Coordinates of N, CA and C in Angstrom, one line a residue:
M22 N 19.4 -58.2 35.9 CA 19.8 -56.9 35.7 C 19.0 -55.9 36.7
L23 N 19.2 -54.6 36.4 CA 18.7 -53.6 37.4 C 17.2 -53.3 37.0
N24 N 16.8 -53.6 35.8 CA 15.4 -53.3 35.3 C 15.1 -51.8 35.4
I25 N 16.1 -51.0 34.8 CA 15.9 -49.6 34.8 C 15.5 -49.2 33.3
S26 N 14.5 -48.5 33.1 CA 14.1 -48.1 31.8 C 14.4 -46.6 31.7
P27 N 14.7 -46.1 30.5 CA 15.0 -44.7 30.3 C 13.7 -43.8 30.5
F28 N 13.9 -42.6 30.9 CA 12.9 -41.7 31.1 C 13.3 -40.2 30.7
T29 N 12.4 -39.4 30.6 CA 12.7 -38.0 30.3 C 11.9 -37.1 31.2
Y30 N 12.4 -35.9 31.4 CA 11.7 -34.9 32.2 C 12.0 -33.5 31.7
G31 N 11.1 -32.6 32.0 CA 11.3 -31.3 31.5 C 10.3 -30.3 32.1
M32 N 10.3 -29.1 31.7 CA 9.4 -28.1 32.2 C 8.4 -27.7 31.1
G33 N 7.2 -27.4 31.5 CA 6.2 -26.9 30.6 C 5.7 -25.6 31.1
V34 N 5.6 -24.6 30.1 CA 5.2 -23.3 30.5 C 3.7 -23.3 30.8
V35 N 3.3 -22.8 31.9 CA 1.9 -22.7 32.3 C 1.4 -21.2 32.2
Q36 N 2.2 -20.3 32.7 CA 1.9 -18.9 32.7 C 3.2 -18.1 32.4
V37 N 3.0 -16.9 31.9 CA 4.1 -16.0 31.5 C 4.0 -14.8 32.4
Y38 N 5.1 -14.4 33.1 CA 5.1 -13.2 33.9 C 5.9 -12.1 33.1
D39 N 5.3 -10.9 32.9 CA 6.0 -9.9 32.2 C 5.6 -8.5 32.8
A40 N 6.5 -7.8 33.4 CA 6.3 -6.5 33.9 C 5.1 -6.4 34.8
G41 N 4.9 -7.3 35.7 CA 3.9 -7.3 36.7 C 2.6 -7.9 36.2
S42 N 2.5 -8.4 35.0 CA 1.3 -9.0 34.4 C 1.5 -10.5 34.2
L43 N 0.5 -11.3 34.4 CA 0.5 -12.7 34.1 C -0.3 -13.0 32.9
F44 N 0.2 -13.8 32.0 CA -0.4 -14.2 30.8 C -0.4 -15.7 30.7
S45 N -1.4 -16.2 30.0 CA -1.4 -17.7 29.8 C -0.4 -18.1 28.8
A46 N -0.1 -19.4 28.7 CA 0.9 -19.9 27.8 C 0.5 -19.7 26.3
D47 N -0.7 -19.5 26.0 CA -1.2 -19.3 24.7 C -0.6 -18.1 24.0
V48 N -0.1 -17.1 24.8 CA 0.5 -15.9 24.3 C 1.7 -16.3 23.4
L49 N 2.4 -17.4 23.8 CA 3.6 -17.8 23.1 C 3.4 -18.5 21.8
D50 N 2.1 -18.8 21.5 CA 1.8 -19.5 20.2 C 1.6 -18.4 19.1
V51 N 2.7 -18.0 18.5 CA 2.7 -17.0 17.5 C 3.0 -17.8 16.2
E52 N 2.2 -17.5 15.2 CA 2.4 -18.2 13.9 C 3.4 -17.4 13.1
E53 N 4.0 -18.1 12.1 CA 5.0 -17.5 11.3 C 4.4 -16.4 10.4
S54 N 3.2 -16.5 10.0 CA 2.6 -15.5 9.1 C 2.4 -14.2 9.9
Q55 N 2.1 -14.3 11.2 CA 2.0 -13.1 12.0 C 3.3 -12.4 12.2
L56 N 4.4 -13.2 12.4 CA 5.7 -12.6 12.6 C 6.1 -11.9 11.3
V57 N 5.8 -12.5 10.1 CA 6.2 -11.9 8.9 C 5.4 -10.7 8.6
A58 N 4.1 -10.7 9.0 CA 3.3 -9.4 8.8 C 3.9 -8.3 9.7
N59 N 4.3 -8.6 10.9 CA 4.8 -7.6 11.8 C 6.1 -7.1 11.3
L60 N 7.0 -8.0 10.7 CA 8.3 -7.6 10.2 C 8.1 -6.7 9.0
L61 N 7.1 -7.0 8.1 CA 6.9 -6.2 6.9 C 6.3 -4.8 7.3
A62 N 5.5 -4.8 8.3 CA 5.0 -3.5 8.8 C 6.1 -2.6 9.3
A63 N 7.0 -3.2 10.1 CA 8.2 -2.5 10.6 C 9.1 -2.0 9.4
I64 N 9.2 -2.8 8.4 CA 10.1 -2.3 7.3 C 9.4 -1.2 6.5
R65 N 8.1 -1.2 6.4 CA 7.3 -0.1 5.8 C 7.5 1.2 6.6
E66 N 7.4 1.1 7.9 CA 7.6 2.2 8.8 C 9.0 2.8 8.6
I67 N 10.0 1.9 8.6 CA 11.4 2.4 8.4 C 11.6 3.1 7.1
A68 N 11.0 2.5 6.1 CA 11.1 3.1 4.7 C 10.4 4.5 4.7
S69 N 9.3 4.6 5.3 CA 8.6 5.9 5.3 C 9.3 7.0 6.1
I70 N 9.8 6.6 7.3 CA 10.5 7.5 8.1 C 11.8 8.0 7.4
S71 N 12.5 7.0 6.8 CA 13.8 7.4 6.2 C 13.6 8.2 4.9
L72 N 12.5 8.0 4.2 CA 12.2 8.8 3.1 C 11.8 10.2 3.5
A73 N 11.1 10.4 4.6 CA 10.7 11.7 5.1 C 11.9 12.5 5.6
V74 N 12.8 11.8 6.2 CA 14.0 12.5 6.8 C 15.1 12.7 5.7
G75 N 15.1 11.8 4.7 CA 16.1 11.9 3.6 C 17.3 11.1 4.0
Y76 N 17.2 10.1 4.8 CA 18.3 9.3 5.2 C 18.1 8.0 4.5
P77 N 19.1 7.6 3.6 CA 18.9 6.3 2.8 C 19.1 5.1 3.7
T78 N 18.2 4.2 3.6 CA 18.3 2.9 4.2 C 18.0 1.8 3.2
L79 N 18.2 0.6 3.5 CA 18.0 -0.5 2.6 C 16.5 -0.6 2.2
A80 N 15.6 -0.2 3.1 CA 14.2 -0.3 2.8 C 13.8 0.9 2.0
S81 N 14.5 2.0 2.0 CA 14.0 3.2 1.2 C 14.7 3.4 -0.1
V82 N 15.8 2.7 -0.3 CA 16.5 2.8 -1.6 C 15.7 2.5 -2.8
P83 N 14.9 1.5 -2.9 CA 14.1 1.2 -4.1 C 13.1 2.4 -4.4
H84 N 12.5 2.9 -3.3 CA 11.6 4.1 -3.5 C 12.3 5.3 -3.9
S85 N 13.5 5.5 -3.4 CA 14.3 6.7 -3.8 C 14.7 6.6 -5.3
V86 N 15.1 5.4 -5.7 CA 15.5 5.2 -7.1 C 14.3 5.4 -8.1
I87 N 13.1 4.9 -7.7 CA 11.9 5.1 -8.5 C 11.5 6.6 -8.5
N88 N 11.6 7.3 -7.4 CA 11.3 8.7 -7.4 C 12.3 9.5 -8.2
G89 N 13.5 9.1 -8.2 CA 14.5 9.8 -9.1 C 14.2 9.5 -10.6
Y90 N 13.8 8.3 -10.9 CA 13.4 8.0 -12.3 C 12.2 8.8 -12.7
K91 N 11.2 9.0 -11.8 CA 10.1 9.8 -12.1 C 10.5 11.2 -12.4
N92 N 11.4 11.7 -11.6 CA 11.9 13.1 -11.8 C 12.6 13.2 -13.2
L93 N 13.4 12.2 -13.6 CA 14.0 12.2 -14.9 C 13.0 12.2 -16.0
L94 N 12.0 11.4 -15.8 CA 10.9 11.4 -16.8 C 10.2 12.8 -16.9
A95 N 10.0 13.4 -15.8 CA 9.3 14.7 -15.8 C 10.2 15.7 -16.5
V96 N 11.5 15.7 -16.2 CA 12.4 16.7 -16.9 C 12.5 16.4 -18.4
S97 N 12.4 15.1 -18.8 CA 12.5 14.7 -20.2 C 11.2 15.2 -20.9
V98 N 10.1 15.1 -20.2 CA 8.8 15.5 -20.9 C 8.8 17.0 -21.0
A99 N 9.3 17.7 -20.0 CA 9.2 19.2 -20.0 C 10.3 19.8 -21.0
S100 N 11.3 19.1 -21.3 CA 12.3 19.6 -22.2 C 12.4 18.8 -23.5
D101 N 13.4 19.1 -24.3 CA 13.6 18.4 -25.5 C 14.6 17.2 -25.3
Y102 N 15.1 17.0 -24.1 CA 16.0 15.8 -23.9 C 15.2 14.5 -23.8
T103 N 15.7 13.5 -24.6 CA 15.0 12.2 -24.5 C 16.1 11.1 -24.2
F104 N 15.6 10.1 -23.6 CA 16.4 8.9 -23.4 C 15.5 7.7 -23.6
P105 N 16.0 6.5 -23.8 CA 15.2 5.4 -24.2 C 14.0 5.1 -23.3
G106 N 14.1 5.4 -22.0 CA 12.9 5.2 -21.2 C 11.8 6.2 -21.3
S107 N 12.1 7.4 -21.8 CA 11.1 8.5 -21.9 C 10.5 8.6 -23.3
E108 N 11.0 7.8 -24.3 CA 10.4 7.9 -25.6 C 8.9 7.5 -25.6
Q109 N 8.6 6.4 -24.9 CA 7.2 5.9 -24.9 C 6.3 6.9 -24.3
I110 N 6.7 7.6 -23.2 CA 5.9 8.6 -22.5 C 5.7 9.8 -23.4
K111 N 6.7 10.3 -24.1 CA 6.6 11.4 -25.0 C 5.7 11.0 -26.2
E112 N 5.8 9.8 -26.6 CA 4.9 9.3 -27.7 C 3.4 9.3 -27.2
F113 N 3.2 8.9 -26.0 CA 1.9 8.8 -25.5 C 1.3 10.2 -25.3
I114 N 2.1 11.2 -24.9 CA 1.6 12.5 -24.7 C 1.3 13.2 -26.1
A115 N 2.1 12.8 -27.1 CA 1.9 13.4 -28.4 C 0.7 12.8 -29.1
N116 N 0.4 11.5 -28.9 CA -0.7 10.9 -29.6 C -1.3 9.9 -28.7
P117 N -2.2 10.3 -27.8 CA -2.8 9.4 -26.8 C -3.9 8.5 -27.5
E118 N -4.4 8.9 -28.6 CA -5.4 8.0 -29.3 C -4.8 6.7 -29.8
A119 N -3.5 6.7 -30.1 CA -2.9 5.5 -30.6 C -2.8 4.4 -29.5
F120 N -2.9 4.8 -28.2 CA -2.8 3.9 -27.1 C -4.1 3.5 -26.6
A121 N -5.2 4.1 -27.0 CA -6.5 3.8 -26.5 C -7.2 2.8 -27.4
V122 N -6.8 1.6 -27.4 CA -7.3 0.5 -28.3 C -8.6 -0.1 -27.7
A123 N -8.5 -0.5 -26.4 CA -9.7 -1.2 -25.8 C -10.5 -0.2 -25.0
A124 N -10.2 1.0 -24.9 CA -10.9 2.0 -24.0 C -12.3 2.3 -24.5
P125 N -12.6 2.5 -25.9 CA -13.9 2.8 -26.2 C -15.0 1.8 -25.8
A126 N -14.7 0.5 -25.9 CA -15.7 -0.5 -25.5 C -16.0 -0.4 -24.0
A127 N -15.0 -0.2 -23.2 CA -15.2 0.0 -21.8 C -15.8 1.3 -21.4
A128 N -15.6 2.3 -22.2 CA -16.2 3.6 -21.9 C -17.7 3.6 -22.2
E129 N -18.1 2.9 -23.2 CA -19.5 2.9 -23.6 C -20.3 2.2 -22.5
T130 N -19.8 1.1 -21.9 CA -20.6 0.4 -20.9 C -20.6 1.1 -19.6
S131 N -19.5 1.9 -19.3 CA -19.5 2.5 -18.0 C -20.1 3.9 -18.0
S132 N -20.4 4.5 -19.1 CA -21.0 5.8 -19.2 C -22.4 5.9 -18.7
A133 N -23.2 4.8 -18.8 CA -24.6 4.9 -18.4 C -24.7 5.0 -16.9
P134 N -24.0 4.2 -16.1 CA -24.1 4.3 -14.6 C -23.6 5.7 -14.2
V135 N -22.7 6.3 -14.8 CA -22.2 7.6 -14.4 C -23.2 8.7 -14.7
A136 N -24.0 8.6 -15.8 CA -25.1 9.5 -16.0 C -26.2 9.4 -15.0
E137 N -26.5 8.1 -14.6 CA -27.5 7.9 -13.6 C -27.1 8.5 -12.3
A138 N -25.9 8.3 -11.9 CA -25.3 8.8 -10.7 C -25.4 10.3 -10.6
A139 N -25.1 11.0 -11.8 CA -25.1 12.4 -11.8 C -26.5 12.9 -11.7
A140 N -27.5 12.2 -12.3 CA -28.9 12.6 -12.1 C -29.4 12.5 -10.7
E141 N -29.0 11.4 -10.0 CA -29.3 11.2 -8.6 C -28.7 12.3 -7.7
E142 N -27.5 12.7 -8.0 CA -26.8 13.7 -7.2 C -27.5 15.1 -7.4
S143 N -28.0 15.4 -8.6 CA -28.7 16.7 -8.8 C -30.0 16.7 -8.0
E144 N -30.7 15.6 -7.9 CA -31.9 15.5 -7.2 C -31.7 15.7 -5.7
E145 N -30.6 15.1 -5.2 CA -30.3 15.2 -3.8 C -29.9 16.7 -3.4
E146 N -29.3 17.4 -4.2 CA -28.8 18.7 -3.9 C -30.0 19.7 -3.8
D147 N -31.1 19.5 -4.4 CA -32.3 20.3 -4.3 C -33.0 20.2 -3.0
D148 N -32.7 19.2 -2.2 CA -33.5 18.9 -1.0 C -32.7 19.4 0.2
D149 N -32.5 20.8 0.3 CA -31.8 21.3 1.4 C -32.7 21.8 2.5
M150 N -34.0 21.7 2.2 CA -35.1 22.0 3.2 C -35.0 23.4 3.8
G151 N -34.5 24.4 3.1 CA -34.4 25.8 3.5 C -33.3 26.1 4.5
F152 N -32.5 25.1 4.8 CA -31.3 25.4 5.7 C -30.1 25.7 4.8
G153 N -29.5 26.8 5.0 CA -28.3 27.1 4.3 C -27.1 27.1 5.3
L154 N -26.0 27.4 4.8 CA -24.8 27.4 5.6 C -24.8 28.6 6.6
F155 N -25.3 29.7 6.3 CA -25.3 30.9 7.2 C -26.7 31.3 7.6
D156 N -27.7 30.4 7.6 CA -29.0 30.8 8.0 C -29.2 30.6 9.5

């Protein structure tokens, strides 16, 4: 026979040329998580711009719906009109103590550091060393 064995050949990227600059081939090693992060950042930008301009896009529609629901809740609280979603908020405004079940235990433990911080702030305010704003 001819004694020919199969072979393969191809090109390997050594450097990348872009707009007059040379980069190493490592620039092309982009992970999927980095691409997803860049895509999500772009979607957030699109949503914020479209919300500011008032132009509905697929990225801004959930935010627009939530903002509309917040407006409905605000109108419901300010008026006598109620709907099933606003009943709990009106009940909370009418009787907030009924919803504060676990809050007293947490408030007792966190009140001591707040008092210490307030005492430290009052000591620091006395040390202005004679310099005032208009002296």
